[in-house]
PDB file of C-alpha atoms in Angstrom:
ATOM      1  CA  MET E 324      66.366 105.304  35.658  1.00 62.00           C
ATOM      2  CA  GLY E 325      69.185 104.677  33.722  1.00 60.00           C
ATOM      3  CA  ASP E 326      70.732 108.229  34.149  1.00 91.00           C
ATOM      4  CA  LEU E 327      70.828 107.504  37.755  1.00 97.00           C
ATOM      5  CA  ALA E 328      74.534 106.604  39.636  1.00 98.00           C
ATOM      6  CA  LEU E 329      74.450 105.425  43.023  1.00 98.00           C
ATOM      7  CA  ILE E 330      77.944 105.734  44.475  1.00 98.00           C
ATOM      8  CA  ILE E 331      78.844 103.880  47.683  1.00 98.00           C
ATOM      9  CA  LEU E 332      82.121 105.359  49.498  1.00 98.00           C
ATOM     10  CA  ASN E 333      84.146 102.425  51.132  1.00 97.00           C
ATOM     11  CA  TYR E 334      86.342 103.155  53.888  1.00 96.00           C
ATOM     12  CA  ASN E 335      87.147  99.754  55.840  1.00 95.00           C
ATOM     13  CA  SER E 336      83.920  98.479  55.614  1.00 95.00           C
ATOM     14  CA  TYR E 337      83.638  95.634  53.344  1.00 96.00           C
ATOM     15  CA  ALA E 338      80.967  93.549  55.103  1.00 96.00           C
ATOM     16  CA  ASP E 339      78.799  96.349  54.901  1.00 96.00           C
ATOM     17  CA  CYS E 340      79.501  97.586  51.467  1.00 97.00           C
ATOM     18  CA  LYS E 341      78.657  94.228  50.015  1.00 98.00           C
ATOM     19  CA  THR E 342      75.367  94.089  51.823  1.00 97.00           C
ATOM     20  CA  CYS E 343      74.396  97.485  50.674  1.00 98.00           C
ATOM     21  CA  VAL E 344      75.390  96.642  47.257  1.00 98.00           C
ATOM     22  CA  ASP E 345      73.899  93.308  46.837  1.00 97.00           C
ATOM     23  CA  ARG E 346      70.824  94.803  48.118  1.00 97.00           C
ATOM     24  CA  LEU E 347      70.888  97.269  45.024  1.00 97.00           C
ATOM     25  CA  LEU E 348      71.836  94.762  42.689  1.00 96.00           C
ATOM     26  CA  SER E 349      68.654  92.899  43.560  1.00 96.00           C
ATOM     27  CA  PHE E 350      66.616  95.336  42.588  1.00 95.00           C
ATOM     28  CA  GLY E 351      67.313  94.900  39.150  1.00 88.00           C
ATOM     29  CA  GLY E 352      66.991  98.063  37.722  1.00 81.00           C
ATOM     30  CA  LYS E 353      69.120  99.874  34.978  1.00 85.00           C
ATOM     31  CA  MET E 354      70.606 102.561  37.722  1.00 93.00           C
ATOM     32  CA  HIS E 355      74.761 102.206  37.495  1.00 97.00           C
ATOM     33  CA  ILE E 356      76.620 101.456  40.878  1.00 97.00           C
ATOM     34  CA  ILE E 357      79.654 102.792  41.743  1.00 98.00           C
ATOM     35  CA  VAL E 358      82.134 102.032  44.820  1.00 98.00           C
ATOM     36  CA  VAL E 359      84.667 104.013  45.677  1.00 98.00           C
ATOM     37  CA  ASP E 360      87.241 102.750  48.177  1.00 98.00           C
ATOM     38  CA  ASN E 361      88.565 105.707  50.148  1.00 97.00           C
ATOM     39  CA  CYS E 362      92.531 104.081  50.322  1.00 96.00           C
ATOM     40  CA  SER E 363      90.747 101.151  52.924  1.00 96.00           C
ATOM     41  CA  LEU E 364      93.966  99.469  55.002  1.00 94.00           C
ATOM     42  CA  ASP E 365      91.649  96.285  55.572  1.00 93.00           C
ATOM     43  CA  GLY E 366      91.728  95.061  51.756  1.00 95.00           C
ATOM     44  CA  SER E 367      88.491  96.169  51.114  1.00 95.00           C
ATOM     45  CA  PHE E 368      89.836  97.095  47.438  1.00 97.00           C
ATOM     46  CA  ALA E 369      90.746  93.765  46.712  1.00 97.00           C
ATOM     47  CA  LEU E 370      87.865  91.996  48.017  1.00 97.00           C
ATOM     48  CA  LEU E 371      85.212  94.400  46.257  1.00 97.00           C
ATOM     49  CA  ARG E 372      86.660  94.293  42.959  1.00 97.00           C
ATOM     50  CA  GLN E 373      87.029  90.615  43.101  1.00 97.00           C
ATOM     51  CA  GLU E 374      83.492  89.998  44.217  1.00 97.00           C
ATOM     52  CA  TYR E 375      82.449  91.946  41.506  1.00 97.00           C
ATOM     53  CA  CYS E 376      84.305  91.214  38.607  1.00 93.00           C
ATOM     54  CA  GLY E 377      82.181  91.151  35.719  1.00 90.00           C
ATOM     55  CA  ARG E 378      78.901  92.534  37.275  1.00 92.00           C
ATOM     56  CA  ASP E 379      77.398  95.852  36.758  1.00 93.00           C
ATOM     57  CA  VAL E 380      79.260  97.497  39.173  1.00 97.00           C
ATOM     58  CA  ASP E 381      82.281  99.831  39.063  1.00 97.00           C
ATOM     59  CA  VAL E 382      84.857  99.831  41.674  1.00 98.00           C
ATOM     60  CA  LEU E 383      87.119 102.663  42.159  1.00 97.00           C
ATOM     61  CA  GLN E 384      89.830 103.513  44.611  1.00 97.00           C
ATOM     62  CA  THR E 385      91.053 106.808  45.113  1.00 97.00           C
ATOM     63  CA  GLN E 386      94.670 107.726  45.136  1.00 95.00           C
ATOM     64  CA  SER E 387      94.898 109.100  48.927  1.00 96.00           C
ATOM     65  CA  ASN E 388      92.194 109.203  51.686  1.00 96.00           C
ATOM     66  CA  ARG E 389      91.133 112.857  51.550  1.00 95.00           C
ATOM     67  CA  GLY E 390      88.117 112.402  53.157  1.00 95.00           C
ATOM     68  CA  TYR E 391      83.855 112.074  52.681  1.00 96.00           C
ATOM     69  CA  SER E 392      83.070 114.919  49.941  1.00 97.00           C
ATOM     70  CA  ALA E 393      86.698 114.441  47.755  1.00 97.00           C
ATOM     71  CA  GLY E 394      85.806 110.676  47.623  1.00 98.00           C
ATOM     72  CA  ASN E 395      82.402 111.359  46.858  1.00 98.00           C
ATOM     73  CA  ASN E 396      83.341 113.928  44.320  1.00 98.00           C
ATOM     74  CA  ALA E 397      85.533 111.182  42.556  1.00 98.00           C
ATOM     75  CA  GLY E 398      82.455 108.982  42.068  1.00 98.00           C
ATOM     76  CA  ILE E 399      80.113 111.621  41.041  1.00 98.00           C
ATOM     77  CA  ARG E 400      82.664 112.840  38.257  1.00 98.00           C
ATOM     78  CA  TYR E 401      83.296 108.960  37.204  1.00 98.00           C
ATOM     79  CA  ALA E 402      79.511 108.666  36.944  1.00 98.00           C
ATOM     80  CA  ILE E 403      79.219 111.844  34.764  1.00 97.00           C
ATOM     81  CA  ASP E 404      82.328 110.985  32.788  1.00 97.00           C
ATOM     82  CA  THR E 405      81.780 107.621  31.911  1.00 97.00           C
ATOM     83  CA  TYR E 406      77.909 107.498  32.007  1.00 96.00           C
ATOM     84  CA  GLY E 407      76.671 110.803  31.603  1.00 96.00           C
ATOM     85  CA  ALA E 408      74.531 110.385  34.877  1.00 97.00           C
ATOM     86  CA  GLU E 409      72.061 113.157  35.252  1.00 97.00           C
ATOM     87  CA  THR E 410      70.961 112.164  38.732  1.00 98.00           C
ATOM     88  CA  VAL E 411      73.416 110.990  41.634  1.00 98.00           C
ATOM     89  CA  GLY E 412      72.784 108.965  44.644  1.00 98.00           C
ATOM     90  CA  ILE E 413      75.478 109.193  47.829  1.00 98.00           C
ATOM     91  CA  LEU E 414      75.371 106.517  50.399  1.00 97.00           C
ATOM     92  CA  ASN E 415      77.402 105.347  53.180  1.00 97.00           C
ATOM     93  CA  PRO E 416      77.986 101.416  52.974  1.00 97.00           C
ATOM     94  CA  ASP E 417      75.900 100.916  55.651  1.00 97.00           C
ATOM     95  CA  VAL E 418      72.578 102.100  54.344  1.00 98.00           C
ATOM     96  CA  LEU E 419      69.847  99.777  53.239  1.00 97.00           C
ATOM     97  CA  LEU E 420      67.528 101.008  50.786  1.00 98.00           C
ATOM     98  CA  PRO E 421      63.879  99.086  50.804  1.00 97.00           C
ATOM     99  CA  ASP E 422      63.398  98.627  47.142  1.00 96.00           C
ATOM    100  CA  GLU E 423      63.498  99.852  43.655  1.00 95.00           C
ATOM    101  CA  ASN E 424      60.034 101.834  43.699  1.00 96.00           C
ATOM    102  CA  PHE E 425      61.617 103.887  46.717  1.00 97.00           C
ATOM    103  CA  LEU E 426      64.147 105.224  44.288  1.00 97.00           C
ATOM    104  CA  ARG E 427      61.810 105.916  41.499  1.00 96.00           C
ATOM    105  CA  THR E 428      59.542 107.931  43.816  1.00 97.00           C
ATOM    106  CA  LEU E 429      62.285 110.030  44.958  1.00 98.00           C
ATOM    107  CA  VAL E 430      63.675 110.437  41.508  1.00 97.00           C
ATOM    108  CA  GLY E 431      59.997 111.490  40.287  1.00 96.00           C
ATOM    109  CA  ARG E 432      59.746 114.017  43.485  1.00 97.00           C
ATOM    110  CA  LEU E 433      63.398 115.350  43.137  1.00 97.00           C
ATOM    111  CA  TYR E 434      62.227 116.512  39.265  1.00 97.00           C
ATOM    112  CA  SER E 435      58.826 117.805  40.161  1.00 96.00           C
ATOM    113  CA  ASP E 436      60.172 121.513  40.816  1.00 97.00           C
ATOM    114  CA  GLU E 437      63.347 122.886  38.832  1.00 97.00           C
ATOM    115  CA  ARG E 438      64.338 124.525  42.274  1.00 97.00           C
ATOM    116  CA  PHE E 439      64.333 120.813  43.907  1.00 98.00           C
ATOM    117  CA  ALA E 440      68.889 120.101  44.053  1.00 98.00           C
ATOM    118  CA  VAL E 441      68.917 117.327  46.737  1.00 98.00           C
ATOM    119  CA  ILE E 442      66.446 115.139  48.247  1.00 98.00           C
ATOM    120  CA  GLY E 443      66.447 112.806  51.400  1.00 98.00           C
ATOM    121  CA  ALA E 444      64.384 110.163  52.714  1.00 98.00           C
ATOM    122  CA  SER E 445      63.034 109.481  56.897  1.00 97.00           C
ATOM    123  CA  VAL E 446      65.871 107.672  58.320  1.00 97.00           C
ATOM    124  CA  LEU E 447      65.328 104.399  60.799  1.00 96.00           C
ATOM    125  CA  ASP E 448      68.379 103.198  62.805  1.00 93.00           C
ATOM    126  CA  ALA E 449      69.581  99.842  63.322  1.00 91.00           C
ATOM    127  CA  ASP E 450      66.835  98.907  65.708  1.00 91.00           C
ATOM    128  CA  GLY E 451      64.524 100.550  63.322  1.00 92.00           C
ATOM    129  CA  ASP E 452      63.573 103.478  65.460  1.00 94.00           C
ATOM    130  CA  TYR E 453      63.021 107.109  63.544  1.00 93.00           C
ATOM    131  CA  ASP E 454      64.471 110.392  64.808  1.00 89.00           C
ATOM    132  CA  PRO E 455      63.334 113.302  62.503  1.00 90.00           C
ATOM    133  CA  GLY E 456      66.169 115.008  63.795  1.00 89.00           C
ATOM    134  CA  LYS E 457      68.487 112.640  61.930  1.00 92.00           C
ATOM    135  CA  SER E 458      66.835 112.947  58.584  1.00 95.00           C
ATOM    136  CA  ALA E 459      67.036 116.875  57.817  1.00 96.00           C
ATOM    137  CA  TRP E 460      68.086 119.731  60.184  1.00 94.00           C
ATOM    138  CA  ASP E 461      68.419 123.359  60.012  1.00 93.00           C
ATOM    139  CA  ILE E 462      71.216 125.377  59.111  1.00 93.00           C
ATOM    140  CA  PRO E 463      72.998 125.879  62.112  1.00 90.00           C
ATOM    141  CA  THR E 464      73.423 129.934  63.335  1.00 87.00           C
ATOM    142  CA  ALA E 465      76.583 130.885  64.870  1.00 81.00           C
ATOM    143  CA  ARG E 466      76.140 130.402  67.898  1.00 82.00           C
ATOM    144  CA  GLU E 467      74.617 127.122  67.511  1.00 81.00           C
ATOM    145  CA  LEU E 468      77.769 126.117  65.590  1.00 77.00           C
ATOM    146  CA  TRP E 469      80.178 126.053  68.466  1.00 67.00           C
ATOM    147  CA  ARG E 470      77.479 124.787  71.002  1.00 71.00           C
ATOM    148  CA  GLU E 471      77.329 121.729  68.853  1.00 69.00           C
ATOM    149  CA  HIS E 472      80.371 121.132  68.984  1.00 62.00           C
ATOM    150  CA  CYS E 473      80.714 120.826  72.902  1.00 66.00           C
ATOM    151  CA  LEU E 474      80.713 117.033  73.847  1.00 60.00           C
ATOM    152  CA  PHE E 475      77.695 117.280  75.721  1.00 53.00           C
ATOM    153  CA  ALA E 476      75.511 118.902  72.984  1.00 54.00           C
ATOM    154  CA  ARG E 477      75.595 116.983  69.918  1.00 52.00           C
ATOM    155  CA  LYS E 478      71.762 117.382  68.698  1.00 56.00           C
ATOM    156  CA  LYS E 479      71.028 119.436  66.000  1.00 60.00           C
ATOM    157  CA  ARG E 480      67.998 121.455  65.683  1.00 59.00           C
ATOM    158  CA  HIS E 481      64.954 121.646  63.435  1.00 62.00           C
ATOM    159  CA  SER E 482      62.094 123.844  63.056  1.00 64.00           C
ATOM    160  CA  GLY E 483      59.344 121.269  62.126  1.00 74.00           C
ATOM    161  CA  TRP E 484      58.787 120.431  58.576  1.00 82.00           C
ATOM    162  CA  ASP E 485      57.976 122.820  56.298  1.00 90.00           C
ATOM    163  CA  MET E 486      55.189 120.599  53.998  1.00 94.00           C
ATOM    164  CA  ILE E 487      54.994 121.736  50.392  1.00 95.00           C
ATOM    165  CA  GLY E 488      53.172 118.641  49.027  1.00 92.00           C
ATOM    166  CA  GLU E 489      52.059 115.183  50.201  1.00 91.00           C
ATOM    167  CA  GLY E 490      55.033 113.326  51.684  1.00 94.00           C
ATOM    168  CA  LEU E 491      57.247 116.310  51.123  1.00 97.00           C
ATOM    169  CA  ALA E 492      59.151 118.435  53.085  1.00 97.00           C
ATOM    170  CA  ARG E 493      61.096 121.724  52.182  1.00 97.00           C
ATOM    171  CA  VAL E 494      64.344 121.882  54.673  1.00 96.00           C
ATOM    172  CA  GLU E 495      67.654 123.575  54.990  1.00 96.00           C
ATOM    173  CA  CYS E 496      70.040 119.937  55.453  1.00 96.00           C
ATOM    174  CA  VAL E 497      68.926 116.358  54.529  1.00 97.00           C
ATOM    175  CA  ALA E 498      71.541 113.589  56.048  1.00 96.00           C
ATOM    176  CA  GLY E 499      74.657 112.990  54.192  1.00 96.00           C
ATOM    177  CA  CYS E 500      74.435 109.145  54.674  1.00 97.00           C
ATOM    178  CA  PHE E 501      71.886 108.742  51.811  1.00 98.00           C
ATOM    179  CA  PHE E 502      70.552 111.651  49.133  1.00 98.00           C
ATOM    180  CA  LEU E 503      70.084 112.072  45.915  1.00 98.00           C
ATOM    181  CA  ALA E 504      71.049 115.005  43.897  1.00 98.00           C
ATOM    182  CA  LYS E 505      70.679 116.871  40.407  1.00 98.00           C
ATOM    183  CA  VAL E 506      74.152 117.004  38.561  1.00 98.00           C
ATOM    184  CA  SER E 507      73.233 120.082  37.047  1.00 97.00           C
ATOM    185  CA  CYS E 508      72.536 121.673  40.700  1.00 98.00           C
ATOM    186  CA  LEU E 509      75.903 119.972  41.898  1.00 98.00           C
ATOM    187  CA  ASP E 510      78.064 121.662  39.416  1.00 98.00           C
ATOM    188  CA  ALA E 511      76.743 125.059  40.001  1.00 98.00           C
ATOM    189  CA  VAL E 512      77.320 125.227  43.806  1.00 98.00           C
ATOM    190  CA  GLY E 513      81.013 123.056  42.898  1.00 97.00           C
ATOM    191  CA  PHE E 514      79.849 119.591  44.135  1.00 98.00           C
ATOM    192  CA  LEU E 515      80.571 118.653  47.637  1.00 98.00           C
ATOM    193  CA  ASP E 516      83.360 120.930  49.619  1.00 97.00           C
ATOM    194  CA  GLU E 517      86.459 119.207  49.604  1.00 97.00           C
ATOM    195  CA  ASN E 518      87.941 121.578  52.120  1.00 96.00           C
ATOM    196  CA  VAL E 519      86.581 119.196  54.927  1.00 94.00           C
ATOM    197  CA  PHE E 520      87.540 115.860  55.800  1.00 93.00           C
ATOM    198  CA  LEU E 521      84.639 114.804  57.792  1.00 89.00           C
ATOM    199  CA  TYR E 522      81.666 116.198  59.579  1.00 90.00           C
ATOM    200  CA  ASN E 523      79.705 119.711  58.469  1.00 93.00           C
ATOM    201  CA  GLU E 524      79.637 118.198  54.925  1.00 96.00           C
ATOM    202  CA  GLU E 525      75.720 118.491  54.903  1.00 96.00           C
ATOM    203  CA  ASN E 526      75.800 122.145  56.322  1.00 96.00           C
ATOM    204  CA  ILE E 527      77.919 123.155  53.561  1.00 97.00           C
ATOM    205  CA  LEU E 528      75.802 121.921  50.992  1.00 98.00           C
ATOM    206  CA  GLY E 529      72.737 123.154  52.453  1.00 97.00           C
ATOM    207  CA  ILE E 530      74.448 127.010  52.366  1.00 97.00           C
ATOM    208  CA  ARG E 531      75.150 126.199  49.006  1.00 98.00           C
ATOM    209  CA  CYS E 532      72.349 125.320  47.491  1.00 98.00           C
ATOM    210  CA  ARG E 533      70.424 128.366  49.635  1.00 97.00           C
ATOM    211  CA  GLN E 534      73.331 130.383  47.736  1.00 97.00           C
ATOM    212  CA  ASN E 535      72.560 129.839  44.561  1.00 98.00           C
ATOM    213  CA  GLY E 536      68.424 129.623  44.950  1.00 98.00           C
ATOM    214  CA  PHE E 537      68.189 125.778  45.205  1.00 98.00           C
ATOM    215  CA  MET E 538      66.469 123.590  47.456  1.00 98.00           C
ATOM    216  CA  GLU E 539      66.941 120.845  49.532  1.00 98.00           C
ATOM    217  CA  VAL E 540      63.797 118.522  49.995  1.00 98.00           C
ATOM    218  CA  LEU E 541      62.631 115.343  52.274  1.00 98.00           C
ATOM    219  CA  ALA E 542      60.501 112.536  51.536  1.00 98.00           C
ATOM    220  CA  THR E 543      58.728 112.396  54.893  1.00 97.00           C
ATOM    221  CA  ASP E 544      56.683 109.398  53.762  1.00 97.00           C
ATOM    222  CA  LEU E 545      59.860 107.401  52.847  1.00 98.00           C
ATOM    223  CA  PHE E 546      61.841 105.411  54.908  1.00 98.00           C
ATOM    224  CA  TYR E 547      65.254 103.581  54.916  1.00 98.00           C
ATOM    225  CA  ARG E 548      67.483 101.917  57.300  1.00 97.00           C
ATOM    226  CA  HIS E 549      71.090 103.373  58.427  1.00 97.00           C
ATOM    227  CA  ASN E 550      72.369 100.827  60.657  1.00 92.00           C
ATOM    228  CA  HIS E 551      74.991 103.071  61.881  1.00 79.00           C
ATOM    229  CA  ALA E 552      76.984 101.427  64.947  1.00 66.00           C
ATOM    230  CA  LYS E 553      76.732 102.806  68.350  1.00 55.00           C
ATOM    231  CA  ILE E 554      79.402 105.421  69.493  1.00 47.00           C
ATOM    232  CA  ARG E 555      82.104 102.873  71.300  1.00 45.00           C
ATOM    233  CA  ARG E 556      82.918 104.124  74.508  1.00 47.00           C
ATOM    234  CA  ASP E 557      86.259 101.713  74.243  1.00 50.00           C
ATOM    235  CA  LEU E 558      87.787 104.349  71.959  1.00 57.00           C
ATOM    236  CA  SER E 559      91.524 104.955  73.164  1.00 65.00           C
ATOM    237  CA  PHE E 560      92.377 108.622  74.372  1.00 60.00           C
ATOM    238  CA  ARG E 561      94.232 109.187  71.079  1.00 67.00           C
ATOM    239  CA  GLU E 562      91.051 107.727  69.125  1.00 69.00           C
ATOM    240  CA  LYS E 563      88.978 110.431  70.923  1.00 69.00           C
ATOM    241  CA  ILE E 564      91.157 113.326  70.356  1.00 70.00           C
ATOM    242  CA  ARG E 565      91.444 112.331  66.827  1.00 71.00           C
ATOM    243  CA  ALA E 566      87.707 112.450  66.275  1.00 74.00           C
ATOM    244  CA  THR E 567      87.195 115.617  68.164  1.00 78.00           C
ATOM    245  CA  HIS E 568      90.170 117.316  65.927  1.00 82.00           C
ATOM    246  CA  PHE E 569      88.155 116.132  62.879  1.00 84.00           C
ATOM    247  CA  SER E 570      85.170 117.884  64.067  1.00 84.00           C
ATOM    248  CA  TYR E 571      86.938 120.934  64.883  1.00 85.00           C
ATOM    249  CA  GLN E 572      88.713 121.572  61.846  1.00 91.00           C
ATOM    250  CA  SER E 573      85.634 121.628  59.906  1.00 91.00           C
ATOM    251  CA  ARG E 574      84.123 123.722  61.937  1.00 88.00           C
ATOM    252  CA  LYS E 575      86.855 126.342  61.908  1.00 90.00           C
ATOM    253  CA  TYR E 576      86.300 126.188  58.007  1.00 94.00           C
ATOM    254  CA  LEU E 577      82.769 126.707  57.928  1.00 92.00           C
ATOM    255  CA  CYS E 578      82.608 129.414  60.044  1.00 90.00           C
ATOM    256  CA  LYS E 579      85.290 131.096  58.530  1.00 92.00           C
ATOM    257  CA  THR E 580      84.275 130.394  55.375  1.00 94.00           C
ATOM    258  CA  TYR E 581      80.573 130.934  55.123  1.00 92.00           C
ATOM    259  CA  TYR E 582      79.991 132.896  58.725  1.00 90.00           C
ATOM    260  CA  ARG E 583      82.859 135.819  58.293  1.00 85.00           C
ATOM    261  CA  SER E 584      84.748 134.002  61.180  1.00 82.00           C
ATOM    262  CA  LYS E 585      81.768 135.213  63.594  1.00 83.00           C
ATOM    263  CA  GLY E 586      82.029 132.477  66.727  1.00 82.00           C
ATOM    264  CA  LEU E 587      85.607 131.382  65.890  1.00 86.00           C
ATOM    265  CA  LEU E 588      86.624 132.261  69.135  1.00 85.00           C
ATOM    266  CA  MET E 589      83.984 130.302  70.786  1.00 85.00           C
ATOM    267  CA  ILE E 590      84.509 127.177  68.381  1.00 85.00           C
ATOM    268  CA  TRP E 591      88.359 127.114  69.634  1.00 83.00           C
ATOM    269  CA  LEU E 592      87.520 127.617  73.316  1.00 85.00           C
ATOM    270  CA  VAL E 593      84.884 124.760  73.001  1.00 81.00           C
ATOM    271  CA  GLU E 594      87.717 122.521  71.209  1.00 84.00           C
ATOM    272  CA  ARG E 595      90.062 123.254  74.064  1.00 80.00           C
ATOM    273  CA  LEU E 596      87.344 122.460  76.802  1.00 81.00           C
ATOM    274  CA  ASN E 597      86.594 119.015  74.998  1.00 77.00           C
ATOM    275  CA  LYS E 598      90.195 118.526  75.296  1.00 78.00           C
ATOM    276  CA  ILE E 599      90.460 119.068  78.685  1.00 79.00           C
ATOM    277  CA  TRP E 600      87.229 116.823  79.637  1.00 74.00           C
ATOM    278  CA  LEU E 601      88.460 114.021  77.802  1.00 75.00           C
ATOM    279  CA  ALA E 602      92.063 114.375  79.313  1.00 77.00           C
ATOM    280  CA  PHE E 603      89.895 114.476  82.767  1.00 75.00           C
ATOM    281  CA  ALA E 604      87.874 111.530  82.145  1.00 72.00           C
ATOM    282  CA  TYR E 605      91.357 109.468  80.845  1.00 68.00           C
ATOM    283  CA  ILE E 606      92.879 110.071  83.798  1.00 75.00           C
ATOM    284  CA  LYS E 607      89.794 109.251  86.196  1.00 70.00           C
ATOM    285  CA  HIS E 608      89.245 106.155  84.056  1.00 63.00           C
ATOM    286  CA  ASN E 609      93.024 104.703  84.732  1.00 65.00           C
ATOM    287  CA  ILE E 610      92.938 105.602  88.062  1.00 71.00           C
ATOM    288  CA  LEU E 611      89.996 103.638  88.639  1.00 66.00           C
ATOM    289  CA  LYS E 612      91.651 100.928  86.569  1.00 66.00           C
ATOM    290  CA  ARG E 613      94.818 100.728  88.941  1.00 71.00           C
ATOM    291  CA  LYS E 614      92.953 100.472  91.769  1.00 70.00           C
ATOM    292  CA  HIS E 615      90.809  97.565  90.559  1.00 68.00           C
ATOM    293  CA  GLY E 616      94.648  96.397  89.563  1.00 63.00           C
ATOM    294  CA  ASP E 617      94.536  96.621  85.751  1.00 57.00           C
ATOM    295  CA  GLY E 618      96.667  98.149  83.506  1.00 52.00           C
ATOM    296  CA  PRO E 619      96.521 101.344  82.139  1.00 49.00           C
ATOM    297  CA  GLN E 620      94.634 102.325  79.051  1.00 48.00           C
ATOM    298  CA  THR E 621      96.724 103.103  75.846  1.00 47.00           C
TER     299      THR E 621
END
């Protein structure tokens, strides 16, 4: 696997990133490990650079935090320019892969058909539970694009696995927390779309692959763990507004660019309703706090 480069995009996640990298180093394989720090504010870059100085890990830092796609593209281009990588893996810092054989099997399946551009695997959450819809899903329709933006409807649709081989299913989008991709195919589709800061990167990559005649596939019998923290319920009003803003901006771009603006008005309306609901919940929360003698939420 000497032409395989694994890219971990870090932002304020030193502990998770170190655990992820240490696990990869324990495999003893010949893949290249590249950590890209996306301008962390907690000193992660200095800590990671010191931790892996003189070891088989490259630690880079972007010039500015331009989001998931731009950060990962920086790592992909570094892997190509430095190592001539033909295959890249994208990992979130809170992802734990089981062993080297897991990677070897995925690489073998990825190259078993020239049409395959991207391969993912089945995701287990922090509790070890499996939800098929978090591993892969269908490219959303215009209606689903605005409905999924609603705060009350976050579940993505998947129409069941189209099995095309033992342990291998054809899918439309794989989870962005971990996947492998052929560099030649990423180059053909223009790499990851840097016009979105966060959210919908997987949908855009799935659309671009389909437009270029490529396929995304899922290893249904291979599992890895994504120790994604559960959504905090103590986020401030500003933090909640910021999160829904990123989601809105990415869906607006996706709709205008790939759906000929169909559903754009509904996306805008849903975003306004989301903000109204958040404001109502914020006011209600603070009224209850005052009744109990607590100070207002900031």
